[in-house]
CSV table of C-alpha atoms in Angstrom, one decimal:
chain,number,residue,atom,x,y,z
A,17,UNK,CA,116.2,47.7,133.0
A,18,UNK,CA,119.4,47.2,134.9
A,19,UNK,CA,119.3,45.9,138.2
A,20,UNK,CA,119.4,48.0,141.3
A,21,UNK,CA,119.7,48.2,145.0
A,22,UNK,CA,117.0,49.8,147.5
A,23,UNK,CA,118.7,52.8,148.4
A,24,UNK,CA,120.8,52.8,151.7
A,25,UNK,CA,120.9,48.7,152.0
A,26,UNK,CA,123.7,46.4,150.8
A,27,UNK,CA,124.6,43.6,148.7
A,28,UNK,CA,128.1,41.3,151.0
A,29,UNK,CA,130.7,39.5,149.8
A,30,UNK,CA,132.1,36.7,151.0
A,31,UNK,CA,134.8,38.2,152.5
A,32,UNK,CA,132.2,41.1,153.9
A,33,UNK,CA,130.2,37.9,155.5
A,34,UNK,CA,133.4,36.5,157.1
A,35,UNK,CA,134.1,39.7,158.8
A,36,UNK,CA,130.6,40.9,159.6
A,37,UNK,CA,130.5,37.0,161.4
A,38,UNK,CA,133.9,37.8,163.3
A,39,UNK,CA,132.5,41.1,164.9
A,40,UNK,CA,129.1,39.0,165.7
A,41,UNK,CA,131.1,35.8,167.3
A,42,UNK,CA,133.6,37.8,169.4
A,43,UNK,CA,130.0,40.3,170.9
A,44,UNK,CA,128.2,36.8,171.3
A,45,UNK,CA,131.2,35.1,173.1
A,46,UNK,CA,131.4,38.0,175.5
A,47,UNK,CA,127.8,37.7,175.9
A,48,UNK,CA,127.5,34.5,176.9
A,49,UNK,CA,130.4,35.2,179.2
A,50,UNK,CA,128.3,38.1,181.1
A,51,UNK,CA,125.4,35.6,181.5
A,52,UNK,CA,123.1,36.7,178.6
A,53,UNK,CA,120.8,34.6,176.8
A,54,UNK,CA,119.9,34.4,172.8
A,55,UNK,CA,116.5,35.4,171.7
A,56,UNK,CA,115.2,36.5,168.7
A,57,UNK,CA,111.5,37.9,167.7
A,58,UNK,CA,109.8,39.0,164.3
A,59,UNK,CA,111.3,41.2,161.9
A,60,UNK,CA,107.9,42.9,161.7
A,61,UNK,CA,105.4,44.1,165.1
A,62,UNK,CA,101.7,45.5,164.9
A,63,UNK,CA,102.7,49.0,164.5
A,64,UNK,CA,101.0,50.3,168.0
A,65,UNK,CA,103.6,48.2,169.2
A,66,UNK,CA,106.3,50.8,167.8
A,67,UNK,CA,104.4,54.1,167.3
A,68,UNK,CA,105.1,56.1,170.3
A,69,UNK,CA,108.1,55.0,171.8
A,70,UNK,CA,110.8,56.5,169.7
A,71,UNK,CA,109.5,60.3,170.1
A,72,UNK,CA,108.2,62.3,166.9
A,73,UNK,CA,111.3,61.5,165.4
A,74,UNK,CA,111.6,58.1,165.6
A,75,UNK,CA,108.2,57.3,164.7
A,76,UNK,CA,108.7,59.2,161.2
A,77,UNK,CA,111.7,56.8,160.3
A,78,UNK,CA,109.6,53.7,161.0
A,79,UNK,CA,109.4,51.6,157.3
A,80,UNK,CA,105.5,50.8,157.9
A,81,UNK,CA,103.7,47.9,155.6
A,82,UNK,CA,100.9,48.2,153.8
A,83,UNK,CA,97.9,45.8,154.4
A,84,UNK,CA,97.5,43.1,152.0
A,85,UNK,CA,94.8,42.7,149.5
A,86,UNK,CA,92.6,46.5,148.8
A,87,UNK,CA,94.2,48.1,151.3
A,88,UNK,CA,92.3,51.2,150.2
A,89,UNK,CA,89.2,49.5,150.1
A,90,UNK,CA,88.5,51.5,154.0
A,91,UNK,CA,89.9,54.6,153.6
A,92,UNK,CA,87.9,57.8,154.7
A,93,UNK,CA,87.3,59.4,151.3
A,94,UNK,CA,87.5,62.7,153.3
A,95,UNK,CA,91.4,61.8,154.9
A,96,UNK,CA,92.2,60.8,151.0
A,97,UNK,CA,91.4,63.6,149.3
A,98,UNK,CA,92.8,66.0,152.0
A,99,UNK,CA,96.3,64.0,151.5
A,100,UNK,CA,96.1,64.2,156.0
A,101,UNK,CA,99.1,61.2,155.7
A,102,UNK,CA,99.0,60.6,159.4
A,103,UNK,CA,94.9,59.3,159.6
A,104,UNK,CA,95.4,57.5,156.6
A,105,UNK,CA,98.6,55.4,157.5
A,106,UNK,CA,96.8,53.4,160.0
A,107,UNK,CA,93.8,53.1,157.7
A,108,UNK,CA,96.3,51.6,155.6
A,109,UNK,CA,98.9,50.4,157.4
A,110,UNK,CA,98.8,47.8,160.6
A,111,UNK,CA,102.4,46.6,160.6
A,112,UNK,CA,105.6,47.7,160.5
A,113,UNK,CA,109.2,46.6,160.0
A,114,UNK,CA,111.2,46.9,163.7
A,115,UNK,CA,112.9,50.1,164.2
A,116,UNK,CA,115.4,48.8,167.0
A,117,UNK,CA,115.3,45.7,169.3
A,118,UNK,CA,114.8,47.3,172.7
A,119,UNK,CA,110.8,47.9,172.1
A,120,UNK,CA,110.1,44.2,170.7
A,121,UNK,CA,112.3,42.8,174.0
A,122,UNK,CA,109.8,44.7,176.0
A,123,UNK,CA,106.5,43.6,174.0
A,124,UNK,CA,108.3,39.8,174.6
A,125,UNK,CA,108.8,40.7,178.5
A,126,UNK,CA,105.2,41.9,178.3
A,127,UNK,CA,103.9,38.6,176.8
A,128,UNK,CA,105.9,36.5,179.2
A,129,UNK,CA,106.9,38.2,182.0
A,130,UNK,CA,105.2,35.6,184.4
A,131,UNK,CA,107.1,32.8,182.6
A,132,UNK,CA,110.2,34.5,183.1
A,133,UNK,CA,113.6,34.5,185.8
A,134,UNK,CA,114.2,38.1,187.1
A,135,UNK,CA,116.6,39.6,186.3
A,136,UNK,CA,116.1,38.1,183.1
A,137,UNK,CA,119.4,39.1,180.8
A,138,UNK,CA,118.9,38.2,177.2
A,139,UNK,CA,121.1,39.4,173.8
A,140,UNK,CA,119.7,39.7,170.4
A,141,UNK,CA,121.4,39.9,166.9
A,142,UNK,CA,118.9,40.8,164.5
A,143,UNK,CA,118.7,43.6,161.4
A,144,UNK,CA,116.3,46.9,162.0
A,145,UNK,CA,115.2,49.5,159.7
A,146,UNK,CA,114.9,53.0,159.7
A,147,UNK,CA,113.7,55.3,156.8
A,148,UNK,CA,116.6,57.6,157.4
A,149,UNK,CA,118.6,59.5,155.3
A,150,UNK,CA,121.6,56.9,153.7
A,151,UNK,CA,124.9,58.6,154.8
A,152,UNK,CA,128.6,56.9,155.5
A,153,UNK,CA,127.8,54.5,158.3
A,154,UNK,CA,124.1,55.0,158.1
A,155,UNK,CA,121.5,52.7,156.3
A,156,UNK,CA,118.2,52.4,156.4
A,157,UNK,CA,118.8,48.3,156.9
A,158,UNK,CA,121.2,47.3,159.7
A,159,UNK,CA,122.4,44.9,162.4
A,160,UNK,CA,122.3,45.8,166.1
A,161,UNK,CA,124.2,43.4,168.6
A,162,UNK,CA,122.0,44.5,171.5
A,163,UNK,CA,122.3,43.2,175.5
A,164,UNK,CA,119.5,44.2,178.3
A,165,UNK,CA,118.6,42.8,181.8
A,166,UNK,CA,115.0,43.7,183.0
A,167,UNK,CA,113.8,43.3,186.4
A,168,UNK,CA,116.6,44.8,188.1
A,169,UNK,CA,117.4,48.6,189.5
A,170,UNK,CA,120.8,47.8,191.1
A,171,UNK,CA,123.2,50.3,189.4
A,172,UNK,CA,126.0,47.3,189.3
A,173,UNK,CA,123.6,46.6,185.9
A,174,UNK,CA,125.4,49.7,184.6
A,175,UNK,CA,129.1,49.1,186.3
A,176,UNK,CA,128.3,45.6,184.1
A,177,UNK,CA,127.6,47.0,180.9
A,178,UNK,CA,130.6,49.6,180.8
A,179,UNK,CA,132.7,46.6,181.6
A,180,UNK,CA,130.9,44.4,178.7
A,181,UNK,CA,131.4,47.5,175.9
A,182,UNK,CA,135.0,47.3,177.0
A,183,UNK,CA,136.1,43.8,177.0
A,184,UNK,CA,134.2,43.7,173.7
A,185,UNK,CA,136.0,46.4,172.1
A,186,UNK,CA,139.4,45.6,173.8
A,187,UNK,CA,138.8,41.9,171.8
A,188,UNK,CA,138.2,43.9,168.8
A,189,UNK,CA,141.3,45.6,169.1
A,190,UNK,CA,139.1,49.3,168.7
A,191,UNK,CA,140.3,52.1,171.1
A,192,UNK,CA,137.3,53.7,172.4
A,193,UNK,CA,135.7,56.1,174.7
A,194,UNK,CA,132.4,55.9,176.6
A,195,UNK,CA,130.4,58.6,176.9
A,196,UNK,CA,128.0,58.5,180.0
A,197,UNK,CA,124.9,60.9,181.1
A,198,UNK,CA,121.8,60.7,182.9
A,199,UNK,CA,118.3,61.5,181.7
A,200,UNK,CA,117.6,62.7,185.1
A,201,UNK,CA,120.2,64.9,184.8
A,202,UNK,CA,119.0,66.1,182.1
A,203,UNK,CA,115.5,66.6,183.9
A,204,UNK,CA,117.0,68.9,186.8
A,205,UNK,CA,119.0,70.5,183.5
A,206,UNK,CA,115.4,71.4,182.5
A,207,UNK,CA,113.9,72.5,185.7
A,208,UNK,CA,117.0,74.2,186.8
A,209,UNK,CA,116.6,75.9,183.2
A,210,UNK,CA,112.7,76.6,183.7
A,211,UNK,CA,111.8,74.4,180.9
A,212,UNK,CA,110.3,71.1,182.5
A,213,UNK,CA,107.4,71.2,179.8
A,214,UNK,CA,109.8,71.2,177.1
A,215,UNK,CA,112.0,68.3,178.1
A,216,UNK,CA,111.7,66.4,175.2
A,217,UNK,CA,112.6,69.8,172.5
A,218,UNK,CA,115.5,70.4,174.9
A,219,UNK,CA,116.8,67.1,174.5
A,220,UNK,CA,116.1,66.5,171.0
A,221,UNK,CA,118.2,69.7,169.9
A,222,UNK,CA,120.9,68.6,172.5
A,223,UNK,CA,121.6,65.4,171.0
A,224,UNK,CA,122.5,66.8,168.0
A,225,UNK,CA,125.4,69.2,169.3
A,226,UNK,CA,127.9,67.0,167.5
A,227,UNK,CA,126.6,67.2,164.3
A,228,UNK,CA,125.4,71.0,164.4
A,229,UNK,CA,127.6,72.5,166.8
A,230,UNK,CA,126.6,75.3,170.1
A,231,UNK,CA,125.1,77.8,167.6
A,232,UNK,CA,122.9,75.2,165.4
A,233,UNK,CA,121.6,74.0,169.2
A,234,UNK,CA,120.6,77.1,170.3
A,235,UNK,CA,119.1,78.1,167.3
A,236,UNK,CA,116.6,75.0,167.7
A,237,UNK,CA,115.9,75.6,171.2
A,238,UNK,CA,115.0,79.1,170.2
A,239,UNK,CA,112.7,78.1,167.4
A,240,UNK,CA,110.9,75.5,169.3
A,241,UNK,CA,109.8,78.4,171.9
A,242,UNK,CA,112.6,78.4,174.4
A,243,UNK,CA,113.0,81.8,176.2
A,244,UNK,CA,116.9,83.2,175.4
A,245,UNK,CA,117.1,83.8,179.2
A,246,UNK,CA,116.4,79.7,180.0
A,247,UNK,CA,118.9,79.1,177.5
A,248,UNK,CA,122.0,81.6,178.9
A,249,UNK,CA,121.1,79.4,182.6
A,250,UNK,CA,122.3,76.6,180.6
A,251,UNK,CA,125.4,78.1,178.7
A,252,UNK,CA,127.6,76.4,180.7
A,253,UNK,CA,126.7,73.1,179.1
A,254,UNK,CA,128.9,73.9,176.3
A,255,UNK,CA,132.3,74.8,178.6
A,256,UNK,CA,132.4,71.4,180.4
A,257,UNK,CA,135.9,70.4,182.0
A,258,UNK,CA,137.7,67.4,180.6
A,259,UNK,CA,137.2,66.1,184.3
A,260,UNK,CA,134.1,64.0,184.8
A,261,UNK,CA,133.9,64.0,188.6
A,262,UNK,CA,134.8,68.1,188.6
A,263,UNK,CA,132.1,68.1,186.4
A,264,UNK,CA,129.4,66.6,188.8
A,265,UNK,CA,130.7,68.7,191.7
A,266,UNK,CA,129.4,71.5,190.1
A,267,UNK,CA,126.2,70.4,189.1
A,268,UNK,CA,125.8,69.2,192.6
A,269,UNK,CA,126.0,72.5,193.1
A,270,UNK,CA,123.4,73.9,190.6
A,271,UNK,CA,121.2,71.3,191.6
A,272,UNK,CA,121.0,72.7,195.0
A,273,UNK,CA,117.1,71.7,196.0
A,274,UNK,CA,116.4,70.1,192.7
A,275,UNK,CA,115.5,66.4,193.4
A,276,UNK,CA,116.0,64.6,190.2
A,277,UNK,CA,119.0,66.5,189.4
A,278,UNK,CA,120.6,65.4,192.7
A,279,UNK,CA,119.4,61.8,192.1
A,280,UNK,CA,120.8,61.5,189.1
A,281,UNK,CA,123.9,63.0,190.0
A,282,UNK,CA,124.5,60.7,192.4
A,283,UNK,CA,123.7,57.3,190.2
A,284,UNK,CA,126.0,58.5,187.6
A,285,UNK,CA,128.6,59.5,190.6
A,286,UNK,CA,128.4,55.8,191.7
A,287,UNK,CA,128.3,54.3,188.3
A,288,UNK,CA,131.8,56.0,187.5
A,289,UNK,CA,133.6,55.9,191.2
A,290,UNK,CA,132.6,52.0,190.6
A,291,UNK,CA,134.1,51.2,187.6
A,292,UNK,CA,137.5,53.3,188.9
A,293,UNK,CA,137.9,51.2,191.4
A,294,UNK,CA,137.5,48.0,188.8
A,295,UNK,CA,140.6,49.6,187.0
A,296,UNK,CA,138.4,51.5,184.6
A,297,UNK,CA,140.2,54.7,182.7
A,298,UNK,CA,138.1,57.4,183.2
A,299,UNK,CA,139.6,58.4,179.7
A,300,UNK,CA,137.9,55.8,178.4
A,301,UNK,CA,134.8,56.3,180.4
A,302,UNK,CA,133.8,60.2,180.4
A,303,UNK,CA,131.4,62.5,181.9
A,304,UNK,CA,129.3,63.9,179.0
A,305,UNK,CA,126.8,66.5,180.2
A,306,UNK,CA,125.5,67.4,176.3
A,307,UNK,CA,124.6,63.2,175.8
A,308,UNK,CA,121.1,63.2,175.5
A,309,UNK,CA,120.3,59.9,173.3
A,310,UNK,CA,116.8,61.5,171.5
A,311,UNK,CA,114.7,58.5,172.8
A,312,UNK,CA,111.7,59.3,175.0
A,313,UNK,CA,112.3,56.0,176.9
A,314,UNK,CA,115.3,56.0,178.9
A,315,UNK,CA,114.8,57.1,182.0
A,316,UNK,CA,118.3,57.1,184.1
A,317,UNK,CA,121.6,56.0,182.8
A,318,UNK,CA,122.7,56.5,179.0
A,319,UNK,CA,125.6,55.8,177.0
A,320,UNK,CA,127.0,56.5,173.4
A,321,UNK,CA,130.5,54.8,172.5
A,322,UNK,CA,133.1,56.5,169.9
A,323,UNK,CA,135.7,55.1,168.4
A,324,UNK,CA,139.1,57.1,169.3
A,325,UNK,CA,141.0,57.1,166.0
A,326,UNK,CA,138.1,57.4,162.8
A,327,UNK,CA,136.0,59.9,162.4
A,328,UNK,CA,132.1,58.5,162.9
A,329,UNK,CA,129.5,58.5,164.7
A,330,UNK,CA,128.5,56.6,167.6
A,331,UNK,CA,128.9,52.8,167.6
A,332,UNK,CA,127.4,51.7,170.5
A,333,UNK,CA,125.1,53.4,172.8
A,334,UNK,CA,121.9,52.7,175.3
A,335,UNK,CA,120.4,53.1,178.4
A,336,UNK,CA,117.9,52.7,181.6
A,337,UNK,CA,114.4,52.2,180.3
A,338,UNK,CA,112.9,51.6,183.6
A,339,UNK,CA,109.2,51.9,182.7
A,340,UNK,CA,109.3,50.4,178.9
A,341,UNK,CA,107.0,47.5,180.3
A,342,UNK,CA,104.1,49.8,181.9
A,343,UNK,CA,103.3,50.8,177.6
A,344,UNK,CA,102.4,47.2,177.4
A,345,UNK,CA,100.5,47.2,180.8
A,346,UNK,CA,102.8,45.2,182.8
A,347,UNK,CA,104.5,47.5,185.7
A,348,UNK,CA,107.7,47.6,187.8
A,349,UNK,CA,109.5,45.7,185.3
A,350,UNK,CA,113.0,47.8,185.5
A,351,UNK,CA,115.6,47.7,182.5
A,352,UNK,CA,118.6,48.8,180.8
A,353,UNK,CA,120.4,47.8,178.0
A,354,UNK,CA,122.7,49.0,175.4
A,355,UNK,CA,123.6,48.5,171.7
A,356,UNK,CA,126.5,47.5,169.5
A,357,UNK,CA,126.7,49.0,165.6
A,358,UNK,CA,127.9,46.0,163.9
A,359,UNK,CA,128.0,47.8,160.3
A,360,UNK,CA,130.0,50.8,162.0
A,361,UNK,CA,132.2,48.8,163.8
A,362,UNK,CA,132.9,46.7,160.4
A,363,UNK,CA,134.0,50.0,159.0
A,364,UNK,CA,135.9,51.2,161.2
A,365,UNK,CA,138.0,48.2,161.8
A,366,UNK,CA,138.3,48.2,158.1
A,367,UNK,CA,139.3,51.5,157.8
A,368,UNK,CA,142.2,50.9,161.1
A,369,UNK,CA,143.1,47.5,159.1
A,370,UNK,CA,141.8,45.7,162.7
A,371,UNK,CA,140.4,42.2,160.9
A,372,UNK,CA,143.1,39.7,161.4
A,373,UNK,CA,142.9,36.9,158.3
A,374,UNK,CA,141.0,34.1,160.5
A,375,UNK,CA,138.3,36.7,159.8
A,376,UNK,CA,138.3,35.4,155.9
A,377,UNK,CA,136.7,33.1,154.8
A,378,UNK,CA,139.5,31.0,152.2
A,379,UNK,CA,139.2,27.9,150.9
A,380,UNK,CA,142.1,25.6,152.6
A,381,UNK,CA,143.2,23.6,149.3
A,382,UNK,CA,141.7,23.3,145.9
A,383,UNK,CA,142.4,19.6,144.2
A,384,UNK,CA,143.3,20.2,140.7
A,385,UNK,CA,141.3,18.1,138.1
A,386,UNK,CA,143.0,15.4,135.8
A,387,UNK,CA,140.1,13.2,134.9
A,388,UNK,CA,139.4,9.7,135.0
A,389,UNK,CA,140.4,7.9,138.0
A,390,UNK,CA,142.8,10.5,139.5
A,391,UNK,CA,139.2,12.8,140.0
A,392,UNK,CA,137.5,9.7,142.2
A,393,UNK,CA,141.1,9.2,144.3
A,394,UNK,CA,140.8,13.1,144.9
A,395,UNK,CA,137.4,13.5,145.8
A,396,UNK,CA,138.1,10.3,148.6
A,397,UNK,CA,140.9,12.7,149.8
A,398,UNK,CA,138.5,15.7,149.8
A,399,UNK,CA,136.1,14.0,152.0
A,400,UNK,CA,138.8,13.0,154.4
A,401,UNK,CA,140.0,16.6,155.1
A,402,UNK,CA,136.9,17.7,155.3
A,403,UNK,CA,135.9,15.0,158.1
A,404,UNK,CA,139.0,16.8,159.9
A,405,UNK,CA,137.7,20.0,159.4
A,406,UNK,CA,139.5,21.5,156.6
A,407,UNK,CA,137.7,23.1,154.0
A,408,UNK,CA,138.9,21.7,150.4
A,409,UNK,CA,136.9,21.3,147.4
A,410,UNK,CA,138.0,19.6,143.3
A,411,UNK,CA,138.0,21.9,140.5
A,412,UNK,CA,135.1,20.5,138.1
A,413,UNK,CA,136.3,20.5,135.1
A,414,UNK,CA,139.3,18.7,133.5
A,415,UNK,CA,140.6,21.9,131.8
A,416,UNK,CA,144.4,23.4,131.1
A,417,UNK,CA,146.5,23.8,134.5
A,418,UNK,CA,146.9,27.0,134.1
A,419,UNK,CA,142.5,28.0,134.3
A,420,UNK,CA,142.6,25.9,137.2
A,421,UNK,CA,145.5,28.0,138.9
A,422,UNK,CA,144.2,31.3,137.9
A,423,UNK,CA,140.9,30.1,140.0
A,424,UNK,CA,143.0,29.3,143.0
A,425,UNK,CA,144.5,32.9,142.7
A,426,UNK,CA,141.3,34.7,141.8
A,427,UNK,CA,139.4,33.2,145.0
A,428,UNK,CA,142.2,33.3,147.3
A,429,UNK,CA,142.8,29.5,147.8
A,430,UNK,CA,146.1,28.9,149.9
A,431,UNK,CA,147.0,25.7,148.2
A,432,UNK,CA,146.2,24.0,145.2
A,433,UNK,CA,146.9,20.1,145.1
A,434,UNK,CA,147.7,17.8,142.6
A,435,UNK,CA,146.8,13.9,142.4
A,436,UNK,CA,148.3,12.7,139.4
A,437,UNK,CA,149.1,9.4,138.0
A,438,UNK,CA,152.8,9.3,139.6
A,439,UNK,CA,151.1,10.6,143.1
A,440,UNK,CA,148.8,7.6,142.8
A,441,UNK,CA,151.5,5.2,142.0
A,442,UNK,CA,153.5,6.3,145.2
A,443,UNK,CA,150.7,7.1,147.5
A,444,UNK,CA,152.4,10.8,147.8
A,445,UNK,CA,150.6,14.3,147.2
A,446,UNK,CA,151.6,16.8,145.6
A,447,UNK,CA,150.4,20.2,146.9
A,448,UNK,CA,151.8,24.3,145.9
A,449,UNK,CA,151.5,26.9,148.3
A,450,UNK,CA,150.1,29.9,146.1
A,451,UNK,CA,151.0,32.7,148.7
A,452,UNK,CA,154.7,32.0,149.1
A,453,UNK,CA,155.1,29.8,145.6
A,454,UNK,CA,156.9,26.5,147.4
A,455,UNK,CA,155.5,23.2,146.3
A,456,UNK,CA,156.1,20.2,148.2
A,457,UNK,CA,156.0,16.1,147.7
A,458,UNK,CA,155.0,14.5,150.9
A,459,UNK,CA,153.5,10.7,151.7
A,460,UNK,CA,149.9,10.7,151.8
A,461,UNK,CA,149.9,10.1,155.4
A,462,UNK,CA,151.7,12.5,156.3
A,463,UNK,CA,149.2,14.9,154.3
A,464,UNK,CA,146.3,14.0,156.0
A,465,UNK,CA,148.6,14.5,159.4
């Protein structure tokens, strides 16, 4: 049988690798600048520790692992034969492979919290996996570059984090707007709307207005039981001014009475006057009342970040999760955080022509082989370039010139060296530059300068 890959996961190149480690150095540099410390935890959880968090949705897409050995050995016969899939996976089933890296931070805050520095900021690079549906820029294995600080309610976090998803993206060289809501918002949405008990349907279908437009919203809200007249009270959702602070004016208004509406009105109010006044765009940072982010635990401040000039989906996003913690019975442990996409922000930089050749990874000069003693003079050579830093390596085989050059070509090697008998005999190299085609003679000491 031939070979083939898992479907939506991917086999990189070398040059993919170089790239992919560009995007991750430049987000970890800025991390560290911002304060935030490395952590890393298992690629696998107990799957209580997931189930639950995501919403219905999310907890479908989790990739859960059987349990080793007979794993069928204590099934209920009854659950079997009735095919009822959701009693039998955890009969079957007590792990599962991460689904982001904001629940496994709080399961590690949970575990440590009294060992820990408040607010404690960490960052995390690790791959997730969803069971989703493989589409461009979606997998079902993935990277996120993700940044959070727990035990803090000061909404200078946020002012922080929209000033961390710019520099990043400014390093990047990726023009990019912010989009910025509030899930309390979104609660007075639903009370102003009649429809506090169905919060989480409301939300669900607005997240997806982007992908199935005004119509394919209301047709969702309508089909998960809500009334056409709660859903006219909120038809203004879909006429929003290109204005962000016009836009909270008049939900001020609308949220006349409504206490969570108001407060979260006025945390996203301070958020953006905040960030104006620390030279912040608010092009780049905008007011979007239809953001929902269609995970039950953010609680205040969300984000999603779109690139301005390709057409994808989001490639950052996050939000306030302020009672994550009390799930693993530790309280009043506050936190946001927010994500980076690494493998959509590799495409579109790919597709803009953003990676700059440092992001490469090319062999500096290749020695050509000639046998006998000219092979031990270059390998000494070798290891003196490389003690300086410079990647070089020797051809293996004594073969015809011309293989050897058609290597250097085929693998992208800048220079290819030669350390022949007359080179030896006047302590010079010989070396060809196999981008521009000039060759050079030059002392040996001035080589290794």
């Amino acid at each position: 049988m031939k070979p083939s890959l898992a479907k939506g996961t991917r086999d990189f190149t070398a040059q993919e690798v170089s790239r992919r480690k560009y995007i991750i150095n430049t987000l970890q540099k800025n991390f560290e600048l911002f304060g935030f410390q490395p952590l890393e935890t298992p690629s696998f959880e107990n799957l209580s520790t997931l189930t639950g968090k995501y919403g219905e949705e999310g907890d479908r897409l989790i990739f859960k692992i059987l349990n080793s050995g007979d794993y069928t050995s204590k099934v209920n016969q009854e659950d079997w034969e009735n095919k009822n899939h959701q009693k039998l996976t955890s009969q079957i089933s007590d792990k599962a492979l991460r689904y982001d890296l904001t629940v496994p931070f709080a399961r590690f805050v949970a575990m440590n919290h009294g060992q820990l520095t408040f607010p404690f900021k960490r960052y995390q690079v690790q791959p997730v996996w969803r069971a989703d549906r493989p589409q461009k820029g979606r997998f079902r294995e993935f990277y996120q570059c993700d940044a959070d600080v727990v035990g803090s309610e000061s909404l200078y976090q946020e002012v922080e984090l929209v000033q961390l998803y710019l520099k990043s993206f400014s390093n990047l060289n990726i023009p990019v707007t912010i989009h910025i809501n509030n899930r309390k918002i979104l609660s007075g949405l639903a009370e102003y709307a009649g429809i506090t008990d169905q919060l989480i349907d409301f939300t669900v279908a607005l997240d997806k207005l982007d992908k199935i437009g005004k119509e394919g919203v209301i047709k969702e809200l309508l089909e998960k039981g809500i009334t056409q007249e709660s859903i006219d009270k909120l038809d203004f959702l879909f006429s929003q001014s290109s204005d962000s602070l016009e836009n909270l004016l008049l939900l001020k208004e609308k949220f006349s009475g409504n206490e969570i509406g108001t407060k979260g009105v006025e945390e996203l109010e301070f958020v953006l006057t905040q960030s104006l006044s620390l030279g912040v765009d608010l092009q780049n940072l905008v007011f979007n009342i239809t953001l929902a982010r269609g995970l039950d635990y953010y609680t205040g401040a969300i984000f999603e970040v779109k690139a301005d000039e390709v057409q994808m989906g989001s490639i950052g996003g996050g939000g306030r999760y302020d009672s994550l913690t009390e799930v693993f019975g530790v309280k009043n442990i506050p936190g946001i955080g927010i994500s980076f996409g690494l493998d959509r922000i590799y495409l579109v930089m790919e597709e803009l022509g953003l990676f700059p050749e440092e992001a490469s990874s090319k062999v500096e000069y290749l020695f050509a082989n000639f046998g006998g003693e000219e092979t031990l003079e270059a390998l000494k050579l070798i290891i003196q370039l490389r003690e300086k830093g410079i990647s070089a390596e020797l051809y293996p085989e004594n073969v015809k010139l011309g293989k050897q050059f058609t290597y250097a070509e085929k693998k992208g090697i800048k220079n290819l060296v030669f350390l022949g008998e007359e080179e030896m005999k006047n302590r010079t190299v010989t070396f060809k530059n196999l981008e521009d085609g000039e060759q050079k003679t030059v002392s040996l000491e001035e080589f290794l300068n």
